[in-house]
Amino acid sequence: MIAYLVNLATLVCINAILAITLNFIMGYAGIFSLAHAVFFGVGAYVAAFIALQWTDALLLQLPAAMLIAGTISAALALPALRVRGDYFVAASLGFQVLAATVFSEWKSVTGGIGGLVGIPPASIAGHAFSDPVQFLGLAGVTLALVVVLTRAIVRSSFGRSLKAIRDSESAALAFGKNVALIKTLSVFYSTAVCAVAGVLYADYLSFINVESFTIDASTLFMAMVIVGGIGTVWGPIVGAVLLTLLPAALTYLPFLPRTEIGSVQQMVYGLAMVLLMIFKPDGLMGAKRGEA
Amino acid sequence: MTDALISVDNLRVGYGGRVVLDDISLQIRKNEVLCLVGHNGAGKSTLMNALFGVVTRQGGEISVDGQRLHQPEPKKMAALGIGLVPEGRGIFPGLTVDEIFQLAMWATGVPQRERPERIEWVMSILPRIKTFHARRAGTLSGGQQQMVSIARALLSRPRCLLMDEPSIGLAPKLFQDLLQPIRQLQQQLGLSILLVEQNVKEAFKISDRVLVMRSGAIIHETSPEALADNKVLMQFY
Amino acid sequence: MLLLQLIINGIQVGALYGLTAVGFSLIFGATKIFHFAHGASFAISAYVFYYLYAVLLVWWPFAILAACILVVLFGVVLDRYVYGPIQSADGSFFTIFVGSFGVAVVIQNLIGTVFGRGFISVPSALSRSVETLPGLYVAPTAGIAVVTAVVCFVALQLFLGRTNIGIALRALSESPALVRTFGLNPKAVSTCAFALGSLLVVPAAVLTSMTSGLNAAIGGRVMLISVAATIVGGVGSLRGAACAGLLLGIAENLALWRFDPQWSEAVTFLILFAFIVLRPSGFFGRVVTS
Amino acid sequence: MWPLRKVAVLAFSMLVALAGRASAQDLRIGAIFPLSGANADYGDLYMGATELAVSHLNDTKALGGRLSIAYEDSQALPQQGVIAMNKLVNVEKVSYVLSAFTGVSKAISTTATRSRTVAVNGGGVGPDLAELGEYFWNVIPLANFEVRAMAPYLVRKRGLKRFVLVYVDDPLGQSIKRELESSLPSLGATLAEALSVSSNAQQFSGVAARVRDAKPDVVYIASFGAQQSQIIKQLRDNGVTQQLASYSGFAIPAIASLPEAKGALFTTQRIDWNSDDPVTRRFTREYQARTSRAPTAYAANYYNAVLLYGTLASTLQKAGLPITGENLLTKRREIGAFDLVGGRVTFEKDGTIRSAMQINEVAGEPAVVETVAVH
Amino acid sequence: MLQVSKAPGSPATLLEIANLTKSFDGVKAVEDVSLRLREGIITTLVGPNGAGKTTLFNLITGHLRPTSGDIRWQDESIVGTAPWKIARLGVARTFQDLRLFSHMTVFENVLTVMEKSAWFWQSEAGSGAERHQRVHEILEATGLQHNAGVRANDLAYAERKFLSMARIMATKAKMWLLDEPASGLDPRSYERFVTLLRGEVRRGITICIIEHNLEIVVSISDRISFLDQGRLLADGEPEEILGNPELSSIYFGERNS
């Protein structure tokens, strides 16, 4: 049982990092991306590729994954600078579908639909994190670092600039904010840290394939942020915890027919999204707001 | 007052906790032009929209012909003989003038068989519309658009017109050209008009009575002549 | 001949994409609601038709009629009880999008639970193609699809141009506030948009149930195509949505000429992505750059 | 606060569920099947067979306690499979897990090896399943055997020389493509075209045009579940009249009842449903009675997988050994041959059974048209 | 163009607009406007609604690109320069609809315009404490010191207008473009506003202001530019413009006719 909880806790940590980074661009930069799973995938594939081809050294996988994901984030920053709102959502959607196709087709790197099997556990300075409890420690520490770093950025002058752009882009421009650069950097940060979650994921599960990085995953991450509360500190974490535990919890409900658990789980979170948007659009942790 | 067409008592309107109109009382009398002046943000447009039921009031009473209205709604107000010429153009740029008229008559429930006759009547009042009635409203000049907007309001054969800043975006000359017909129309049809206007000097020329608004309240009621002489009040716009 | 065949396939597929996209575009243009559950409407009407026609053996016009009624009901209920409350409470595009997305997820799984997640198709001789030219196979459904699409589109244009409700719909897309000033209830007009837009998925749903068949997840794909076509065509332009739907159908099939079939979906989204980055206003749309 | 309360409720429900666990001598094995999603058809099929096997084992009281199966839903997705596998290994503490689908099986194999849990596949046929370590067993002959049986039959018996392959680009599809590429030339046949489709594609009219354009004698389809039906229907609708062929993926009711699939050929392992041996007879009779379906190779495989566990576990119990993955593996190697549905089977070194193949034709219900010996 | 006065050469020209035209779909919002904004004085743009005053501001700050013509800041053309760069050159503005950073606090609203950091660190010299000190000074000057922690959205109307001013005061801009900054203010707030503005002008800020209120126009303008229908009708000293019967008839209506 402990081992099972450790397993869930590790997944919660990874999902929380994803939700926090997505919240960073959604809540503070106003960039509503449906392509977050792409960067999660890039991180995972880079880590897996490096681990399988060269080394299991985490401290080498991390910067490589972050850099590559950050570079690819230009594909998201580009439409983010051009369009907003529904258009950007659609653009990110398009990007997500394209990327998923590449993930499943570029077999020499990603292993296609079959994925990459037998990824060795990550190691730091020769110490391999093969014990699940140790890995949970690693994931927990990483999550803590991400929380602290993201909070620091949100509260820094950069974070203020970001929020200023979200609230009024034209006013931010008029007060000398380099909107294009700030948006690009925020997307870079978000995706690079998102890739960290991908690295942890690949090293932890020791198997990855494209199914984990599709539009379904992107929407799940988005649901985490929304359920928890966009633009709040604890919202994404709460969302990640709830939505990660939901499927696990549902399997314990004795009255559900086995064949319907997947559906019920999906329906529960679909319904939760609808009801939340009607009754509490700011999410569970969202502050009471005045007029919009 | 017996000759009040519309009376408003203690009207209150607010958005999200912010009070926009506070305790407004006024009367629009039969056959008068009442001019409402005040700064941007004083609440003139909100008052008009509240009167017409576009904006929901939070308190107070609105009566027409002495009958209290439970909840004013644009359609009901039109049926009671009140027309709104809204701020801006009050036209749909993508629709033709004919379509705008058709939509307006349908929306206010003018019976099908009366519609051609109404249009004819309006065209006889504003004959210039005949020259551009098939065009898309967005392609018309500002003055023409304003004319369409007024004509549209007239289609419901109102006894009272609420006009919100008809001068916006019009060349002053055009505005002058517009005001005289409005005055004639008013006299000819026995209309009441509530006119919100920034261009007070022009507006005063056709006004019978003036209300001055500031910060959501009516602070002064006077005649146009008296106001023009009142230096203290004049400086507020 | 392969090329010609692919183009004809593309036209058939594209005609149906166009119709669905026009429905979405109509709703989006008039109400500004990003109706992500439009795909769910498609799935609902298709499954209702399937169930009545192929399982209960109801006469086909009745089956189609029932599909129409249910899908309109779905759209109207959604507008009234989901989007309406969201709009009056918050109303940001994103909140509506998420709510709509949730509805789509629920419907997809509901259909899966009720009708099963397997493949379903309505047996019909109409989908069986015949060799019209040597090597060129065309099914009656292709003709029906094109004719239906053209008829629906022309009827829609006439409706929007000639009827009071049609004019009101166009007016709503320009200014909801002014619609209210005119004495109409914008919510009622918006409900009409939902009814009409939802109705437009029925022909495509019925034809798809005969040609490529259905599964519970079909709504998602339909939705993606509709979004892509709406944006490529230009938001607010029904003509654009129709043309773009056709273009995407043809492009998807033409991609087969030189590429592996598994890339054909990517082609759609490549076009979408390129349009958003290079020409966000689409073919005929208004300028939307920030 | 609402979220906290919700978490508390969830935690409580977990504890309640845990408290209700069965007593110690009862036996539990795991199963990771696609119970929802597009491939739920298969899970349904497998479950019918495993439940039957459990009731048979419990009826005979061959085991010290009652046997039960903990089912987990993989949705045929690798990630879900890994999560399910972790749960089965860590929470349910099972030593024997039934697995299905090539992708899922590959994904869980690492956990199987690391935790020394036996994973048994009775449905996935990707040839790489043979190489997933000693704890990964296959009670189904893999696809390379299927192609090796089908290709010569089509070429020699039917005289079909030009092949076109429509395949999902996953490990299974790729291995079938490799197998065709390597085996056809030696038979004097050619693989004229191989068209890969994405696993969620639904439109195949264009693919049909490409297929026709390649002028095949036979079209080999390597896909899954619902998509197979869509491919068949759209190929037939769009003027592809040639012979269709496939692997054991066609052995599902949905294909049998699809009018367009009539006449298609597919391979399965050889099972003589009319055999006299008691195991097969009992299975055939009761499976039909219970599910009102004709038995299929898949059903037999998963039935066999459970039966295999029963045999191994009861042997271990008699020897007084704990039932662990390690011991199960040792015992399987010791015993070597087992009496299962379809007759006596033996395992290859790599943990895969060796079996004769048969070629079936879809004709309302599958009809056997040919049996092919192991080679 | 109606030439009211010969340009007096005294103060240096900070910003020069030459033959500027901007058309939207063929409609000319600004047509052939040439104008000099001189250092250290207040220039008022007057004219009826829709005369193109705000469009002119948007052209200067780079939010819109002119169809033709030139804008020169200290003799350098700034046409085509990004708005944020123009802002850093020293042109700051307010908006008619304020465009406050509505979900941020009053304090943050002011603080963020002092910060130029686009990178994750603060690139400007000066310590955080100094900046905080400066923000407090500005909030005090604008009477917002008690609202420092309030979100801009939750402020009353007049307070929002002052926040808009506080924001522009926090910049180091030489020139302020103010779009109807006093409209809708009650008399007391309005007094405070005029005092504030006068103080800033004394500090050497060059101001261009769009204003309808005749009182303000008369009391603060050093020069008045009169726009109508996108064209500059007149440009000169207040007495000249206000004394011109033709102009005042356009804007203020004919007197006694």
PDB file of C-alpha atoms in Angstrom, chain D residues 169-358:
ATOM      1  CA  ASP D 169       2.316   2.266 -37.397  1.00  0.00           C
ATOM      2  CA  ASP D 170       2.915   0.640 -34.022  1.00  0.00           C
ATOM      3  CA  PRO D 171       5.185  -2.243 -32.995  1.00  0.00           C
ATOM      4  CA  LEU D 172       2.698  -4.828 -34.203  1.00  0.00           C
ATOM      5  CA  GLY D 173       2.125  -3.171 -37.557  1.00  0.00           C
ATOM      6  CA  GLN D 174       5.814  -2.605 -38.044  1.00  0.00           C
ATOM      7  CA  SER D 175       6.658  -6.218 -37.332  1.00  0.00           C
ATOM      8  CA  ILE D 176       4.013  -7.428 -39.739  1.00  0.00           C
ATOM      9  CA  LYS D 177       5.443  -5.128 -42.355  1.00  0.00           C
ATOM     10  CA  ARG D 178       8.959  -6.447 -41.698  1.00  0.00           C
ATOM     11  CA  GLU D 179       7.732 -10.010 -41.829  1.00  0.00           C
ATOM     12  CA  LEU D 180       5.944  -9.451 -45.141  1.00  0.00           C
ATOM     13  CA  GLU D 181       8.926  -7.660 -46.608  1.00  0.00           C
ATOM     14  CA  SER D 182      11.223 -10.521 -45.740  1.00  0.00           C
ATOM     15  CA  SER D 183       8.955 -13.448 -46.525  1.00  0.00           C
ATOM     16  CA  LEU D 184       7.178 -12.385 -49.724  1.00  0.00           C
ATOM     17  CA  PRO D 185      10.147 -12.252 -52.129  1.00  0.00           C
ATOM     18  CA  SER D 186      11.128 -15.817 -51.343  1.00  0.00           C
ATOM     19  CA  LEU D 187       7.567 -16.853 -52.212  1.00  0.00           C
ATOM     20  CA  GLY D 188       7.758 -15.050 -55.518  1.00  0.00           C
ATOM     21  CA  ALA D 189       5.326 -12.389 -54.364  1.00  0.00           C
ATOM     22  CA  THR D 190       5.755  -8.655 -53.767  1.00  0.00           C
ATOM     23  CA  LEU D 191       4.689  -6.119 -51.223  1.00  0.00           C
ATOM     24  CA  ALA D 192       3.528  -3.484 -53.690  1.00  0.00           C
ATOM     25  CA  GLU D 193       2.641  -0.852 -51.135  1.00  0.00           C
ATOM     26  CA  ALA D 194       2.583  -0.428 -47.381  1.00  0.00           C
ATOM     27  CA  LEU D 195       0.246   2.298 -46.167  1.00  0.00           C
ATOM     28  CA  SER D 196       0.531   3.317 -42.563  1.00  0.00           C
ATOM     29  CA  VAL D 197      -2.449   4.942 -40.882  1.00  0.00           C
ATOM     30  CA  SER D 198      -2.535   6.646 -37.520  1.00  0.00           C
ATOM     31  CA  SER D 199      -4.224   4.687 -34.772  1.00  0.00           C
ATOM     32  CA  ASN D 200      -7.094   7.141 -34.417  1.00  0.00           C
ATOM     33  CA  ALA D 201      -7.769   7.709 -38.128  1.00  0.00           C
ATOM     34  CA  GLN D 202     -11.349   7.298 -39.271  1.00  0.00           C
ATOM     35  CA  GLN D 203     -11.335   8.353 -42.905  1.00  0.00           C
ATOM     36  CA  PHE D 204     -10.097   5.710 -45.292  1.00  0.00           C
ATOM     37  CA  SER D 205     -11.611   6.635 -48.627  1.00  0.00           C
ATOM     38  CA  GLY D 206      -8.301   8.163 -49.675  1.00  0.00           C
ATOM     39  CA  VAL D 207      -6.427   5.116 -48.456  1.00  0.00           C
ATOM     40  CA  ALA D 208      -8.770   3.016 -50.544  1.00  0.00           C
ATOM     41  CA  ALA D 209      -7.853   5.070 -53.593  1.00  0.00           C
ATOM     42  CA  ARG D 210      -4.197   4.470 -52.895  1.00  0.00           C
ATOM     43  CA  VAL D 211      -4.847   0.767 -52.411  1.00  0.00           C
ATOM     44  CA  ARG D 212      -6.702   0.511 -55.724  1.00  0.00           C
ATOM     45  CA  ASP D 213      -3.988   2.458 -57.399  1.00  0.00           C
ATOM     46  CA  ALA D 214      -1.433  -0.140 -56.303  1.00  0.00           C
ATOM     47  CA  LYS D 215      -3.503  -2.856 -58.048  1.00  0.00           C
ATOM     48  CA  PRO D 216      -3.138  -5.522 -55.397  1.00  0.00           C
ATOM     49  CA  ASP D 217      -4.234  -9.146 -55.450  1.00  0.00           C
ATOM     50  CA  VAL D 218      -4.679  -9.118 -51.702  1.00  0.00           C
ATOM     51  CA  VAL D 219      -4.891  -6.423 -49.042  1.00  0.00           C
ATOM     52  CA  TYR D 220      -3.412  -7.286 -45.667  1.00  0.00           C
ATOM     53  CA  ILE D 221      -4.825  -5.240 -42.786  1.00  0.00           C
ATOM     54  CA  ALA D 222      -2.936  -4.862 -39.539  1.00  0.00           C
ATOM     55  CA  SER D 223      -4.948  -2.711 -37.191  1.00  0.00           C
ATOM     56  CA  PHE D 224      -7.065  -3.048 -34.055  1.00  0.00           C
ATOM     57  CA  GLY D 225     -10.613  -3.309 -32.910  1.00  0.00           C
ATOM     58  CA  ALA D 226     -12.994  -0.676 -34.129  1.00  0.00           C
ATOM     59  CA  GLN D 227     -10.607   0.729 -36.689  1.00  0.00           C
ATOM     60  CA  GLN D 228     -10.347  -2.585 -38.542  1.00  0.00           C
ATOM     61  CA  SER D 229     -14.066  -2.492 -39.177  1.00  0.00           C
ATOM     62  CA  GLN D 230     -13.836   1.039 -40.471  1.00  0.00           C
ATOM     63  CA  ILE D 231     -10.991   0.161 -42.784  1.00  0.00           C
ATOM     64  CA  ILE D 232     -12.793  -2.871 -44.174  1.00  0.00           C
ATOM     65  CA  LYS D 233     -16.025  -1.023 -44.729  1.00  0.00           C
ATOM     66  CA  GLN D 234     -14.421   1.927 -46.429  1.00  0.00           C
ATOM     67  CA  LEU D 235     -12.169  -0.204 -48.608  1.00  0.00           C
ATOM     68  CA  ARG D 236     -15.192  -2.162 -49.794  1.00  0.00           C
ATOM     69  CA  ASP D 237     -17.260   0.996 -50.217  1.00  0.00           C
ATOM     70  CA  ASN D 238     -14.584   2.622 -52.290  1.00  0.00           C
ATOM     71  CA  GLY D 239     -14.067   0.003 -54.932  1.00  0.00           C
ATOM     72  CA  VAL D 240     -11.510  -2.290 -53.347  1.00  0.00           C
ATOM     73  CA  THR D 241     -12.900  -5.701 -54.245  1.00  0.00           C
ATOM     74  CA  GLN D 242      -9.790  -7.775 -53.716  1.00  0.00           C
ATOM     75  CA  GLN D 243      -9.202 -10.450 -51.121  1.00  0.00           C
ATOM     76  CA  LEU D 244      -8.690  -9.114 -47.597  1.00  0.00           C
ATOM     77  CA  ALA D 245      -6.379 -10.809 -45.138  1.00  0.00           C
ATOM     78  CA  SER D 246      -5.335 -10.159 -41.586  1.00  0.00           C
ATOM     79  CA  TYR D 247      -3.892 -11.550 -38.392  1.00  0.00           C
ATOM     80  CA  SER D 248      -5.757 -12.736 -35.309  1.00  0.00           C
ATOM     81  CA  GLY D 249      -6.995  -9.217 -34.626  1.00  0.00           C
ATOM     82  CA  PHE D 250      -9.972 -10.134 -36.810  1.00  0.00           C
ATOM     83  CA  ALA D 251     -11.099 -12.743 -34.303  1.00  0.00           C
ATOM     84  CA  ILE D 252     -13.671 -10.492 -32.674  1.00  0.00           C
ATOM     85  CA  PRO D 253     -17.458 -10.524 -32.957  1.00  0.00           C
ATOM     86  CA  ALA D 254     -17.568  -7.062 -34.530  1.00  0.00           C
ATOM     87  CA  ILE D 255     -15.743  -8.329 -37.596  1.00  0.00           C
ATOM     88  CA  ALA D 256     -17.755 -11.520 -37.783  1.00  0.00           C
ATOM     89  CA  SER D 257     -20.951  -9.504 -37.936  1.00  0.00           C
ATOM     90  CA  LEU D 258     -19.701  -6.898 -40.428  1.00  0.00           C
ATOM     91  CA  PRO D 259     -21.208  -7.692 -43.839  1.00  0.00           C
ATOM     92  CA  GLU D 260     -18.313  -6.062 -45.698  1.00  0.00           C
ATOM     93  CA  ALA D 261     -15.838  -8.383 -43.976  1.00  0.00           C
ATOM     94  CA  LYS D 262     -17.381 -11.483 -45.446  1.00  0.00           C
ATOM     95  CA  GLY D 263     -14.781 -13.604 -47.190  1.00  0.00           C
ATOM     96  CA  ALA D 264     -11.813 -12.021 -45.451  1.00  0.00           C
ATOM     97  CA  LEU D 265      -9.124 -14.427 -44.296  1.00  0.00           C
ATOM     98  CA  PHE D 266      -7.272 -14.300 -41.023  1.00  0.00           C
ATOM     99  CA  THR D 267      -4.948 -16.453 -39.017  1.00  0.00           C
ATOM    100  CA  THR D 268      -5.266 -17.684 -35.474  1.00  0.00           C
ATOM    101  CA  GLN D 269      -3.519 -20.346 -33.555  1.00  0.00           C
ATOM    102  CA  ARG D 270      -4.856 -23.790 -34.321  1.00  0.00           C
ATOM    103  CA  ILE D 271      -7.544 -24.869 -31.933  1.00  0.00           C
ATOM    104  CA  ASP D 272      -9.740 -27.833 -32.668  1.00  0.00           C
ATOM    105  CA  TRP D 273     -12.943 -26.870 -30.917  1.00  0.00           C
ATOM    106  CA  ASN D 274     -14.316 -30.328 -31.543  1.00  0.00           C
ATOM    107  CA  SER D 275     -11.366 -32.034 -29.935  1.00  0.00           C
ATOM    108  CA  ASP D 276     -12.101 -34.865 -27.533  1.00  0.00           C
ATOM    109  CA  ASP D 277      -9.830 -33.747 -24.761  1.00  0.00           C
ATOM    110  CA  PRO D 278     -11.830 -32.841 -21.654  1.00  0.00           C
ATOM    111  CA  VAL D 279     -10.309 -29.406 -21.126  1.00  0.00           C
ATOM    112  CA  THR D 280     -11.231 -28.216 -24.584  1.00  0.00           C
ATOM    113  CA  ARG D 281     -14.660 -29.822 -24.464  1.00  0.00           C
ATOM    114  CA  ARG D 282     -15.528 -28.227 -21.167  1.00  0.00           C
ATOM    115  CA  PHE D 283     -14.316 -24.847 -22.306  1.00  0.00           C
ATOM    116  CA  THR D 284     -16.107 -24.964 -25.624  1.00  0.00           C
ATOM    117  CA  ARG D 285     -19.385 -26.074 -24.147  1.00  0.00           C
ATOM    118  CA  GLU D 286     -19.496 -23.728 -21.201  1.00  0.00           C
ATOM    119  CA  TYR D 287     -18.063 -20.734 -22.949  1.00  0.00           C
ATOM    120  CA  GLN D 288     -20.797 -20.949 -25.512  1.00  0.00           C
ATOM    121  CA  ALA D 289     -23.428 -21.440 -22.856  1.00  0.00           C
ATOM    122  CA  ARG D 290     -22.191 -18.589 -20.751  1.00  0.00           C
ATOM    123  CA  THR D 291     -21.464 -15.916 -23.300  1.00  0.00           C
ATOM    124  CA  SER D 292     -23.687 -17.172 -26.135  1.00  0.00           C
ATOM    125  CA  ARG D 293     -20.770 -16.688 -28.482  1.00  0.00           C
ATOM    126  CA  ALA D 294     -18.663 -19.158 -30.353  1.00  0.00           C
ATOM    127  CA  PRO D 295     -15.266 -19.610 -28.696  1.00  0.00           C
ATOM    128  CA  THR D 296     -12.371 -17.738 -30.193  1.00  0.00           C
ATOM    129  CA  ALA D 297      -8.649 -18.161 -29.954  1.00  0.00           C
ATOM    130  CA  TYR D 298      -8.369 -15.085 -27.724  1.00  0.00           C
ATOM    131  CA  ALA D 299     -10.877 -16.482 -25.288  1.00  0.00           C
ATOM    132  CA  ALA D 300      -9.046 -19.776 -25.234  1.00  0.00           C
ATOM    133  CA  ASN D 301      -5.714 -18.059 -24.653  1.00  0.00           C
ATOM    134  CA  TYR D 302      -6.832 -16.119 -21.611  1.00  0.00           C
ATOM    135  CA  TYR D 303      -8.674 -19.133 -20.298  1.00  0.00           C
ATOM    136  CA  ASN D 304      -5.443 -21.023 -20.714  1.00  0.00           C
ATOM    137  CA  ALA D 305      -3.445 -18.319 -18.984  1.00  0.00           C
ATOM    138  CA  VAL D 306      -5.603 -18.641 -15.880  1.00  0.00           C
ATOM    139  CA  LEU D 307      -5.547 -22.417 -16.100  1.00  0.00           C
ATOM    140  CA  LEU D 308      -1.773 -22.312 -16.345  1.00  0.00           C
ATOM    141  CA  TYR D 309      -1.646 -20.297 -13.151  1.00  0.00           C
ATOM    142  CA  GLY D 310      -3.940 -22.808 -11.465  1.00  0.00           C
ATOM    143  CA  THR D 311      -1.694 -25.705 -12.419  1.00  0.00           C
ATOM    144  CA  LEU D 312       1.482 -23.951 -11.320  1.00  0.00           C
ATOM    145  CA  ALA D 313      -0.001 -22.586  -8.091  1.00  0.00           C
ATOM    146  CA  SER D 314      -1.489 -25.887  -6.976  1.00  0.00           C
ATOM    147  CA  THR D 315       1.826 -27.628  -7.652  1.00  0.00           C
ATOM    148  CA  LEU D 316       3.590 -25.007  -5.566  1.00  0.00           C
ATOM    149  CA  GLN D 317       1.030 -25.351  -2.794  1.00  0.00           C
ATOM    150  CA  LYS D 318       1.493 -29.105  -2.721  1.00  0.00           C
ATOM    151  CA  ALA D 319       5.222 -28.626  -2.481  1.00  0.00           C
ATOM    152  CA  GLY D 320       4.661 -26.152   0.334  1.00  0.00           C
ATOM    153  CA  LEU D 321       6.320 -23.336  -1.566  1.00  0.00           C
ATOM    154  CA  PRO D 322       5.101 -19.750  -1.563  1.00  0.00           C
ATOM    155  CA  ILE D 323       3.457 -18.607  -4.750  1.00  0.00           C
ATOM    156  CA  THR D 324       5.884 -15.997  -5.999  1.00  0.00           C
ATOM    157  CA  GLY D 325       6.798 -14.961  -9.480  1.00  0.00           C
ATOM    158  CA  GLU D 326      10.158 -16.640  -9.143  1.00  0.00           C
ATOM    159  CA  ASN D 327       8.657 -19.951  -8.067  1.00  0.00           C
ATOM    160  CA  LEU D 328       6.015 -19.806 -10.785  1.00  0.00           C
ATOM    161  CA  LEU D 329       8.740 -19.333 -13.353  1.00  0.00           C
ATOM    162  CA  THR D 330      10.793 -22.200 -11.959  1.00  0.00           C
ATOM    163  CA  LYS D 331       7.809 -24.513 -11.904  1.00  0.00           C
ATOM    164  CA  ARG D 332       6.813 -23.634 -15.462  1.00  0.00           C
ATOM    165  CA  ARG D 333      10.274 -24.567 -16.618  1.00  0.00           C
ATOM    166  CA  GLU D 334      10.202 -27.761 -14.599  1.00  0.00           C
ATOM    167  CA  ILE D 335       6.858 -28.957 -15.848  1.00  0.00           C
ATOM    168  CA  GLY D 336       7.422 -27.915 -19.447  1.00  0.00           C
ATOM    169  CA  ALA D 337       4.216 -29.135 -21.048  1.00  0.00           C
ATOM    170  CA  PHE D 338       0.637 -28.323 -20.081  1.00  0.00           C
ATOM    171  CA  ASP D 339      -2.779 -29.644 -20.977  1.00  0.00           C
ATOM    172  CA  LEU D 340      -4.724 -26.622 -22.010  1.00  0.00           C
ATOM    173  CA  VAL D 341      -7.556 -25.798 -24.336  1.00  0.00           C
ATOM    174  CA  GLY D 342      -6.545 -26.890 -27.805  1.00  0.00           C
ATOM    175  CA  GLY D 343      -4.371 -29.702 -26.531  1.00  0.00           C
ATOM    176  CA  ARG D 344      -0.956 -30.066 -25.008  1.00  0.00           C
ATOM    177  CA  VAL D 345       1.294 -27.028 -25.358  1.00  0.00           C
ATOM    178  CA  THR D 346       4.941 -26.451 -24.710  1.00  0.00           C
ATOM    179  CA  PHE D 347       6.815 -23.239 -24.115  1.00  0.00           C
ATOM    180  CA  GLU D 348       9.742 -22.104 -26.165  1.00  0.00           C
ATOM    181  CA  LYS D 349      12.868 -20.916 -24.375  1.00  0.00           C
ATOM    182  CA  ASP D 350      11.729 -17.335 -24.649  1.00  0.00           C
ATOM    183  CA  GLY D 351       8.496 -18.043 -22.793  1.00  0.00           C
ATOM    184  CA  THR D 352       6.283 -18.159 -25.841  1.00  0.00           C
ATOM    185  CA  ILE D 353       4.095 -21.118 -26.667  1.00  0.00           C
ATOM    186  CA  ARG D 354       4.486 -22.997 -29.854  1.00  0.00           C
ATOM    187  CA  SER D 355       1.281 -23.778 -31.632  1.00  0.00           C
ATOM    188  CA  ALA D 356      -0.020 -24.769 -35.011  1.00  0.00           C
ATOM    189  CA  MET D 357      -1.829 -22.052 -36.962  1.00  0.00           C
ATOM    190  CA  GLN D 358      -5.059 -22.056 -38.851  1.00  0.00           C
TER     191      GLN D 358
END
